[in-house]
XYZ file of C-alpha atoms in Angstrom:
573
model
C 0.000 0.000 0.000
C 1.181 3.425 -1.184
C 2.222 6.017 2.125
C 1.568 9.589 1.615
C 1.258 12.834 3.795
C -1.118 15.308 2.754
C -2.453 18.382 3.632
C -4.448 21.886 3.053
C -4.431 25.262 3.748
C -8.055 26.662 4.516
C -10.165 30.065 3.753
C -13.226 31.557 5.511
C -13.394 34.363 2.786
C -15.024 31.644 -0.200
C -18.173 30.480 1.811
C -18.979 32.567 5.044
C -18.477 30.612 8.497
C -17.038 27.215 6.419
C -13.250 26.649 6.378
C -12.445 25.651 2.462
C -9.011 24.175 1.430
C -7.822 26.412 -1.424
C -4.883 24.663 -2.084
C -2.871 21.019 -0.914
C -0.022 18.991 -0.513
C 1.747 15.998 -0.176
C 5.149 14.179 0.627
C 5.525 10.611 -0.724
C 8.121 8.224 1.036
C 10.672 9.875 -1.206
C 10.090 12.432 0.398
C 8.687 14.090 -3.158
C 6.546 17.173 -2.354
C 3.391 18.008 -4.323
C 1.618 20.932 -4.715
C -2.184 21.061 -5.624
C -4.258 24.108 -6.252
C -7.713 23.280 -5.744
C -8.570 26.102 -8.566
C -7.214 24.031 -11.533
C -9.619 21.198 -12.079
C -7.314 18.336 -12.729
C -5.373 19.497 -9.780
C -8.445 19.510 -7.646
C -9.820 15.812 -9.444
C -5.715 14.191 -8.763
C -5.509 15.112 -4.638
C -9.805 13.921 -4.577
C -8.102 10.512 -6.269
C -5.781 10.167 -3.258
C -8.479 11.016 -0.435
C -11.053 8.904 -1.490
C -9.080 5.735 -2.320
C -8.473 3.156 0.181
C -4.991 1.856 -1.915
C -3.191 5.130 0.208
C -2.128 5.073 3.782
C -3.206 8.816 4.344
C -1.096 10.720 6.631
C -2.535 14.298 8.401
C -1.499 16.754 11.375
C -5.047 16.561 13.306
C -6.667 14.250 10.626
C -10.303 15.568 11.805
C -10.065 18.507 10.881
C -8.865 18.037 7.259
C -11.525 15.336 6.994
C -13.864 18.264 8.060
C -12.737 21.091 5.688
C -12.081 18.171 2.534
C -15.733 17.566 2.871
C -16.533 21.304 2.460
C -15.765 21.235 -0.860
C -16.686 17.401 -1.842
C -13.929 15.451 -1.303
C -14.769 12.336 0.936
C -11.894 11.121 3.116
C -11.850 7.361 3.167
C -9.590 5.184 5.568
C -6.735 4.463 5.797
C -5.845 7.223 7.501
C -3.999 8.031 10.624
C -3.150 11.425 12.715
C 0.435 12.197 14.250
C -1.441 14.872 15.995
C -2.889 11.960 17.738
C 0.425 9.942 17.975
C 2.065 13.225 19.517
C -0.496 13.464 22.383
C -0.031 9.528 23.071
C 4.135 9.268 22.312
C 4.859 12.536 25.076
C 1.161 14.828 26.220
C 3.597 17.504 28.006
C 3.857 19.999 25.063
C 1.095 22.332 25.621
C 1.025 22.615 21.945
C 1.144 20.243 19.599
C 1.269 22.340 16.377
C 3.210 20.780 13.500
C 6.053 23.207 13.010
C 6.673 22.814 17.176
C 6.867 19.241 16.819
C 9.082 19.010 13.666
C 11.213 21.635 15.844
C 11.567 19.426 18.832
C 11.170 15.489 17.282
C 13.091 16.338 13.607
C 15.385 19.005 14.990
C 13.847 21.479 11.985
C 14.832 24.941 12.151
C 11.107 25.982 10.441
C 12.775 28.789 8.857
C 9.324 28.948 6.320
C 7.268 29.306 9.795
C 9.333 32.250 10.771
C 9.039 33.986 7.195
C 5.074 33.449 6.827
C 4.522 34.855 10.793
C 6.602 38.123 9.924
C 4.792 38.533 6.688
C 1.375 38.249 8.440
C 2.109 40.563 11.060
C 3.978 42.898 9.280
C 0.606 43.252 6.977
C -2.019 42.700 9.696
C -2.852 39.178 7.702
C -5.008 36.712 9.305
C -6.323 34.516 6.654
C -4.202 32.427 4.514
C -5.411 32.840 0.633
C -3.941 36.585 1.331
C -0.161 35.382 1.794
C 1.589 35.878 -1.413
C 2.542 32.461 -3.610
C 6.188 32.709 -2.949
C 5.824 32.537 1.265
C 2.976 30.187 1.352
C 3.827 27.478 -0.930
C 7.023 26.714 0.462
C 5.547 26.799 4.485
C 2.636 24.470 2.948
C 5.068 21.952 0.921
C 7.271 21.555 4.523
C 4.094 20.460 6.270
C 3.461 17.319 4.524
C 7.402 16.468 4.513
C 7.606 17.144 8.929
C 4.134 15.175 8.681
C 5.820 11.986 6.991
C 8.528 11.962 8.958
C 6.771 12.568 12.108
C 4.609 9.172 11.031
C 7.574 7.194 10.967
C 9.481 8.610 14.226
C 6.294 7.787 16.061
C 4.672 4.627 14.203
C 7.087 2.120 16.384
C 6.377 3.673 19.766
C 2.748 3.467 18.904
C 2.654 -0.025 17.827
C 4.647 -1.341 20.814
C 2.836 0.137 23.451
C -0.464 1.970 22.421
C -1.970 0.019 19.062
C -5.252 -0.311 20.631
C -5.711 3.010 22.357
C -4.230 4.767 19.117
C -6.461 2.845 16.769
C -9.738 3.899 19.333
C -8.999 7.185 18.696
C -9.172 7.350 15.059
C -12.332 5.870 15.139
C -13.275 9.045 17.119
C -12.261 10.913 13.683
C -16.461 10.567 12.422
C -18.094 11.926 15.331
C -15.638 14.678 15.687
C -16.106 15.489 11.553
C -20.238 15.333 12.251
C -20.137 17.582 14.858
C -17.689 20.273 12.786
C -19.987 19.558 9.507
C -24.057 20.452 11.328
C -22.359 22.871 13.365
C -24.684 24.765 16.403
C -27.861 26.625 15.113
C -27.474 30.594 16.887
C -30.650 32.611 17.565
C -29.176 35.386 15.522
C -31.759 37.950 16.271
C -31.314 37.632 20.070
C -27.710 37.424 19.547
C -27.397 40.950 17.843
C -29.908 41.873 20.676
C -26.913 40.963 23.076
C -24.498 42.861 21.061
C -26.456 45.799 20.667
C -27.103 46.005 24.387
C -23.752 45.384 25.294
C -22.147 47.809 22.922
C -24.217 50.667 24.315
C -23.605 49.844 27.728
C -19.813 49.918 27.241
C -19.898 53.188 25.033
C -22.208 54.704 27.613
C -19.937 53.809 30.616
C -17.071 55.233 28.517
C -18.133 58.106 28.404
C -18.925 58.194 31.794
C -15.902 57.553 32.841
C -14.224 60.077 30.602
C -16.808 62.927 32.017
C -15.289 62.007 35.551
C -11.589 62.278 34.025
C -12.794 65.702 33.037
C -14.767 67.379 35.589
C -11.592 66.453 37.735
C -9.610 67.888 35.970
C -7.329 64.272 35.639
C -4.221 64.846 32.988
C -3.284 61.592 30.951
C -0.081 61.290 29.383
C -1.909 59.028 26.568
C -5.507 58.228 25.156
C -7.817 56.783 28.153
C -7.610 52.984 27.772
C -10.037 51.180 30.600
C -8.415 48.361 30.380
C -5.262 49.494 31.074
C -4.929 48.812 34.747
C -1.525 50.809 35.150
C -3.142 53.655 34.206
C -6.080 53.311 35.618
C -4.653 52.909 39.117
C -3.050 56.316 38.117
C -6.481 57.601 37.685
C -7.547 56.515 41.173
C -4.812 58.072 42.517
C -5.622 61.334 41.339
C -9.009 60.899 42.656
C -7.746 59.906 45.608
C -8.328 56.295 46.016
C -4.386 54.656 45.749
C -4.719 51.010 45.579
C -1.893 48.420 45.259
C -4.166 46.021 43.270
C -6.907 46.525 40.681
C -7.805 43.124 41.367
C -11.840 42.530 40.220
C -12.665 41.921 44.042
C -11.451 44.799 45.386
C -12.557 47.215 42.898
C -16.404 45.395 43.235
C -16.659 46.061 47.000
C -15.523 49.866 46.193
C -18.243 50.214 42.982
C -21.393 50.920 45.003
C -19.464 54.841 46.650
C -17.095 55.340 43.231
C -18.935 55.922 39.813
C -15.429 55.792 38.222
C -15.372 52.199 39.585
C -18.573 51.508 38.889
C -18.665 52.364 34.904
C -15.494 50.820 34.614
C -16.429 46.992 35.705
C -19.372 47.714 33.575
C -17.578 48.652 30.418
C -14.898 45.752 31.594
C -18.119 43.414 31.873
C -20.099 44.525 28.433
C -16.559 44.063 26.408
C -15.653 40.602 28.045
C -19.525 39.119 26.986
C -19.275 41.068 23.513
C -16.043 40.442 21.719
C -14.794 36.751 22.374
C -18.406 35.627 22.405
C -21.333 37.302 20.575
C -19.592 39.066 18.223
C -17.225 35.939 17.464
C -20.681 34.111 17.116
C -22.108 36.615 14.788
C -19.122 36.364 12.454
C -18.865 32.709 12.499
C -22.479 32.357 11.435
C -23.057 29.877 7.977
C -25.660 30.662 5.640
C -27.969 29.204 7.773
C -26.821 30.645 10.797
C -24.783 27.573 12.423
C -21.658 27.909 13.579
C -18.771 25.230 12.990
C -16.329 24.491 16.438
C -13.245 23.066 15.776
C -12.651 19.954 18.371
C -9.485 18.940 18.952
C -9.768 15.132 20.220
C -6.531 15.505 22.341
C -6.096 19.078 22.913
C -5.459 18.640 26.617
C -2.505 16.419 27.859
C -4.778 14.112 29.680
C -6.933 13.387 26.562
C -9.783 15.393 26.935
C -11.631 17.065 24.432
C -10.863 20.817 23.725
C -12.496 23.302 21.457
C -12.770 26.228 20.030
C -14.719 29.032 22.104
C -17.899 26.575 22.752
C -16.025 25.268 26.258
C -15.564 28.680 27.573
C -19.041 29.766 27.259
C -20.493 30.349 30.778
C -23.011 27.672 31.983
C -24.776 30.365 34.083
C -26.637 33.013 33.017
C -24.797 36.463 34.176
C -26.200 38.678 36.720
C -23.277 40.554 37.284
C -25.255 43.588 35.751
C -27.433 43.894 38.267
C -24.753 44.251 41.290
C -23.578 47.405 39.011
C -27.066 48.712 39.102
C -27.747 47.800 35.764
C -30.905 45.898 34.874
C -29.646 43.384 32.565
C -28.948 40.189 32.243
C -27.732 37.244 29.690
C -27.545 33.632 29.344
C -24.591 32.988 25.922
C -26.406 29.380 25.950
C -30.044 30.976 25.039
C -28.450 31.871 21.785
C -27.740 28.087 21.079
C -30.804 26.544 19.315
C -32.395 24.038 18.162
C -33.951 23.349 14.586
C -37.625 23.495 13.858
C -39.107 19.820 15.167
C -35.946 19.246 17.051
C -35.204 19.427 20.651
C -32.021 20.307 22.100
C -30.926 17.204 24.210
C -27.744 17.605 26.594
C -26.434 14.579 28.223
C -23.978 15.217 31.476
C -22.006 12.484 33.068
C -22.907 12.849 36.753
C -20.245 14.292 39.329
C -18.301 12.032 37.581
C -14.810 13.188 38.797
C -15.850 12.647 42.550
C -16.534 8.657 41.443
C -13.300 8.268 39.760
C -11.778 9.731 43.023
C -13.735 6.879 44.804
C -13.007 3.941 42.656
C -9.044 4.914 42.973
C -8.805 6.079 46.615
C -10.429 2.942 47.210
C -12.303 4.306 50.346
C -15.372 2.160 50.947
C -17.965 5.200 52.472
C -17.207 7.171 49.420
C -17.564 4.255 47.474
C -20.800 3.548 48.838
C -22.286 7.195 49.067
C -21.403 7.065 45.461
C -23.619 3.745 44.546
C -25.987 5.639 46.073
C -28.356 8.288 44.295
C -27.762 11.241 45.305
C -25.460 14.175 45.409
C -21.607 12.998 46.377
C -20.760 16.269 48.119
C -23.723 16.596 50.022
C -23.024 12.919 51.412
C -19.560 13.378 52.195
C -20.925 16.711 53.912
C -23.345 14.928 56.270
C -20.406 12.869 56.936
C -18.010 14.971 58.283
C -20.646 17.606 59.863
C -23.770 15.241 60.589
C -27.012 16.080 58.732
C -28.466 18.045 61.091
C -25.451 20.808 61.631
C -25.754 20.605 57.491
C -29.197 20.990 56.703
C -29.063 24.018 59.456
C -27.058 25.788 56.218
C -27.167 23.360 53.661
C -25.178 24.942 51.064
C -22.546 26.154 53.027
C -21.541 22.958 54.378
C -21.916 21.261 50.978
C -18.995 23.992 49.254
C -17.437 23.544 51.880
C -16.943 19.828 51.354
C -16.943 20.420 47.801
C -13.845 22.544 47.640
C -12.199 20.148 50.136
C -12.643 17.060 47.598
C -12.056 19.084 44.344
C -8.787 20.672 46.253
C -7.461 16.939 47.087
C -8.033 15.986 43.645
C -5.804 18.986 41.976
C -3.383 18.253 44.541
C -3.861 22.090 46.454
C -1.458 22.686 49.285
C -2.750 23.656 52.892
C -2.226 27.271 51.940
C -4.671 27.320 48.785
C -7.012 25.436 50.427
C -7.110 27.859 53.035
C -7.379 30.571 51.106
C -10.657 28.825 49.221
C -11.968 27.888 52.403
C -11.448 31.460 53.899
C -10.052 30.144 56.729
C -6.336 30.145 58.277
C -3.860 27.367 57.488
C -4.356 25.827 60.652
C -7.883 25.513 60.721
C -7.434 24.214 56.782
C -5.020 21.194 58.115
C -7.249 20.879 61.234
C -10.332 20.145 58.902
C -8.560 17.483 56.676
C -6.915 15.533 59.496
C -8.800 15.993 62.040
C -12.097 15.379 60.688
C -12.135 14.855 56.630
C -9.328 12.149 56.682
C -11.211 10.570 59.852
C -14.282 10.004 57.852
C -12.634 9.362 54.675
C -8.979 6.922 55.146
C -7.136 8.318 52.044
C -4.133 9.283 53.306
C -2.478 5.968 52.215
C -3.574 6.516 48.650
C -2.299 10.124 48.321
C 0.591 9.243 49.267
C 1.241 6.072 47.025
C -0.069 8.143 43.862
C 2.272 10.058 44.465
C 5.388 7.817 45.343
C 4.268 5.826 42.147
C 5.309 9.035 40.042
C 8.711 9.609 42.154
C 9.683 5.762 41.678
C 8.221 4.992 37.825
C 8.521 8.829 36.224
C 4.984 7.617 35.079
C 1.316 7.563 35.655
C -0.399 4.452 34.521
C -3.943 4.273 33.458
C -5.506 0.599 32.497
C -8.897 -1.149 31.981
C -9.718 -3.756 30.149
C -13.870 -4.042 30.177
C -16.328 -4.475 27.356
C -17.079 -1.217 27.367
C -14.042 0.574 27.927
C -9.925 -0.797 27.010
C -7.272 0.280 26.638
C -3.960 1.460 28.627
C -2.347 4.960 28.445
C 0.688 6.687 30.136
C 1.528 10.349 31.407
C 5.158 11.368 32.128
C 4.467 13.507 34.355
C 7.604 15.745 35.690
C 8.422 14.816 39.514
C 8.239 18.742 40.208
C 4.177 18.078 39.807
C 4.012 14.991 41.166
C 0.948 16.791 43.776
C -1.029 16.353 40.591
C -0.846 12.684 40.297
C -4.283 11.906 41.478
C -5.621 14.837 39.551
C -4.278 13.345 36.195
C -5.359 9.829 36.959
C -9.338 11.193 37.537
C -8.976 13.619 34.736
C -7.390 11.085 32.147
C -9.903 8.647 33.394
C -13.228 10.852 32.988
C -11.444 11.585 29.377
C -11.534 8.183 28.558
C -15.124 7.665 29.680
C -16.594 10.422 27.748
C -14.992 9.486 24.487
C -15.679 5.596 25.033
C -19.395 6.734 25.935
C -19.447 9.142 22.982
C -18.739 6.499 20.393
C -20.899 3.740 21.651
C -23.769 6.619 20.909
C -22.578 7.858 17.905
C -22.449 3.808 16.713
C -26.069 3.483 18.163
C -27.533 6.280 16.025
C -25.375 5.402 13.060
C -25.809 1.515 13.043
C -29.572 1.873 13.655
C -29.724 4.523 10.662
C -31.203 7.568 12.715
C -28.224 10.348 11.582
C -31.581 12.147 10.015
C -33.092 12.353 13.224
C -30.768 12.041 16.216
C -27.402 14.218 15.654
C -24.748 14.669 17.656
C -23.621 18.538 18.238
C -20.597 19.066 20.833
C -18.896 17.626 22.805
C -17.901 20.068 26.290
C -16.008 18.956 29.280
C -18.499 16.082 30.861
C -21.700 16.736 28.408
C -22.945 15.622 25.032
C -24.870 17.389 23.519
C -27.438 16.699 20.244
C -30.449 17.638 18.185
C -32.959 15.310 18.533
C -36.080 15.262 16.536
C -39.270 15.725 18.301
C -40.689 12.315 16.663
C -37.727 10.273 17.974
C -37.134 11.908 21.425
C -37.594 8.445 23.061
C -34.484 7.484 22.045
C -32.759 10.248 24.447
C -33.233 7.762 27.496
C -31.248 4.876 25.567
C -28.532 7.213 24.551
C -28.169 7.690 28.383
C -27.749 4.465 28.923
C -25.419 3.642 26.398
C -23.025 6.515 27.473
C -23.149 5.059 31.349
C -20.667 2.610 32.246
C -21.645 0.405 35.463
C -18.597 -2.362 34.502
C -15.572 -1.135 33.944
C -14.895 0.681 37.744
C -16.053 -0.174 41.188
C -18.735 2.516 41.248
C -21.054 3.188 38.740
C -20.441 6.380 36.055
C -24.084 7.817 35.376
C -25.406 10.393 33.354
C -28.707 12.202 33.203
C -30.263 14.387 30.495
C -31.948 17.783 30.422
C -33.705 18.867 26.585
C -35.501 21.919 25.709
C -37.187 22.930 22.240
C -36.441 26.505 23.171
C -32.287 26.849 23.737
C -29.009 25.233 24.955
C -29.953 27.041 28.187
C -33.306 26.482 28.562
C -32.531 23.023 28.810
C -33.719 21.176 32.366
């Protein structure tokens, strides 16, 4: 079978909110580069040849997302294909990055020179998208990707065969659920999201203004243009009206808003900017002809394995009220302006608490264990535990944070001191509450300490199962200077795992029982799935729960529950 690299350089300028491959390449094992421009028919026709036959062994940097973009323009990606994106994140997770020309810089020893000479052009002439970069800088950066990509295959192919064949092969069969998701995109409610925009716009223009009135009737001198979010000079400004403050920090400058109208407009221009620009307005400009948007989901973006994507993980779960403390009446939810189509319901699908039950089946700990097999909420358990239920129902949620930040701090590995801080407590009250009364009620000193004595003696954390549902074994080389997060990357590489195993059993369900017209899947975001579901068909929603839980391959069982809505994303309960 014939090995080749190939790869494409995209546009959002041809179709509005699609990424289109304008031109390609490819690197044969002579390490023979060509170049294809997708303009010239028989050009376009000879690199649609390659994709869609299965006599190539098709070789891609993040495989998913070419797959994606071919299909944009008609070109249907066939197996066998493989990722070295993927075989980076498996081979060594610790690069933050794992961008091509970083990778051939570090595994090929490749100076990149072609990197360097496209980035200065692009700054130099304020250039963002690629089918603006003259011929003679972007052909040869384009040709060098498919030649790192090839050898990249090969440096990596042995390491993945010897020790992660299965787990590398599971995750390019996560290539077709990523590429659905990219190609239906998430429907916006455009005319409430230019509603947001237009509110928000105003209310930062209006508190500008506000504030530069104040900089005027005082009479305050600026030695350049009045930039809010310049917190240098504003805490120059506060000087001069006579508030000097060694911090600008949010918290400080909230409990000083309600006396200072300076303060005051200026967390409320800080607040209208921060829910405009990286979120409704990126929206708005992302929006397809029929107002979807298309994330790009990276399958390994973070070095345990999780999912990462573009903008759709930061938006806030909560609606924001933050207004309101300001004295503005306003308000807004970014998940209201995710919607459904017409007959479809939005259907979201969240693993439940599912780091606490990872915790459990490691640690080992039988009462967590068993207030996990239990329904109910894990922190408010654990809480009744160490407090009793009648000191915690006396202020229920104050006793159940309290517990909560105790579990999630032992899980990131957070000293004494942070933990003190979160609790708002000294340091000695902090170690009085783990030793003296968390660690009474819960024995996991042991296992702390042998997570992290496992990391000091193998330079490793090892993850295995080997159940029906879920197989497959996986290492992090974790530095020993981190070695407090070794139970943190065991839950969080774990809960990876589950989601993606659970994810494809789904995506098989719908696709082997023919119901990709009616059931789709949409994102994926940290524990939750979520999918358009037609109204006819929303039945099936309780067996896609099912299918995502796992009550086999760990000691406690990994649930899920679902929340829909035919209105939004946010709606959803």
């Amino acid at each position: 079978m014939k090995i080749i690299a190939l790869d494409t350089e995209t546009t959002q300028t041809i179709v509005k909110g699609l990424d289109i491959p304008f031109i390609g390449t490819s690197t044969n094992v002579k390490l023979e580069n060509t170049l294809y421009d997708f303009n010239k028919k028989s050009d376009f026709e000879k690199f649609k040849k390659i994709c869609e036959s299965v006599n190539y062994e098709k070789i891609f940097h993040n495989v998913s997302y070419d797959k994606y973009t071919l299909k944009n323009i008609g070109i249907n990606l066939v197996k066998p294909y493989h990722d070295t994106m993927a075989m980076a994140s498996l081979v060594n997770e610790n690069y933050e990055r794992k961008g091509l020309k970083l990778l051939a810089n570090v595994y090929l020893n490749e100076a990149c020179l072609e990197s360097d000479i496209l980035r200065r052009y692009k700054n130099t002439n304020n250039i963002e998208d690629f089918i603006h970069i003259p011929k003679n800088i972007l052909y040869p950066y384009a040709l060098k990707d498919t030649e790192y990509t090839l050898k990249l295959y090969f440096l990596f192919k042995s390491i993945i065969n010897r020790k992660f064949k299965d787990l590398y092969e599971f995750e390019i069969e996560l290539v077709n659920p990523i590429v659905s998701m990219q190609l239906d995109g998430f429907r916006i409610n455009k005319k409430l999201a230019v509603e947001y925009y237009s509110k928000l716009y105003n209310l930062a223009k209006s508190s500008y203004y506000a504030m530069d009135k104040i900089l005027s009737d005082n009479n305050i001198e600026l030695y350049d243009k009045f930039l809010p979010d310049a917190y240098g000079q504003v805490r120059e400004i506060l000087k001069q009206l006579g508030y000097e403050l060694d911090s600008t920090r949010k918290e400080i400058l909230e409990d000083m808003a309600k006396d200072v109208k300076f303060i005051n407009n200026l967390l409320v221009y800080r607040l209208a900017r921060k829910m405009n620009k990286p979120y409704v307005i990126y929206l708005l400009n992302k929006l397809d002809k029929n107002d979807n948007v298309h994330f790009t989901y990276y399958q390994s973006g973070a070095k345990t394995g999780r999912f990462t994507a573009s903008l759709i993980q930061a938006i806030p779960k909560r609606e924001i009220k933050s207004f309101s403390k300001l004295g503005i009446d306003f308000s807004l939810s970014l998940r209201n302006l995710f919607v459904p189509p017409k007959d479809f319901f939005i259907v979201s699908i969240d693993y439940d608490q599912i780091e606490m039950r990872i915790f459990a089946y490691y640690s080992k700990c039988k009462t967590i264990i068993d207030i996990c097999k239990n329904k109910g909420d894990i922190h408010l358990m654990m809480a009744y535990e160490v407090y009793g239920k009648a000191k915690v129902d006396s202020d229920l949620n104050y006793y159940r944070d309290k517990i909560k930040t105790i579990n999630f701090g032992i899980i990131y590995g957070m000293s004494t001191a942070k933990l003190a801080v979160n609790l708002r407590v000294s340091q000695q009250e902090a170690y009085d509450i783990l030793q003296d009364m968390y660690y009474n009620k819960f024995p996991i000193r042991d296992f702390l300490r042998d997570s992290k004595n496992q990391l000091y003696r193998d330079k490793l954390i090892k993850i295995e199962f080997n159940s029906s549902l879920m197989k497959f074994y996986r290492e992090y080389r974790v530095p020993e200077r981190l070695a407090y997060k070794a139970v943190n990357i065991k839950v969080q590489g774990t809960a990876a795992y589950i989601m993606k195993y659970g994810m494809l059993r789904a995506y098989n369900y719908v696709l082997n029982n023919k119901l990709s017209k009616y059931i789709k899947l949409i994102c994926t975001i940290h524990d939750e799935l979520v999918w358009y579901i037609h109204k006819n068909y929303i039945h099936e929603s309780d067996i896609l729960v099912k299918i995502m839980e796992d009550n086999e391959s760990l000691s406690v069982p990994i649930t899920a529950t679902k929340k829909i809505s035919d209105i939004s994303w946010g709606d959803c309960k």
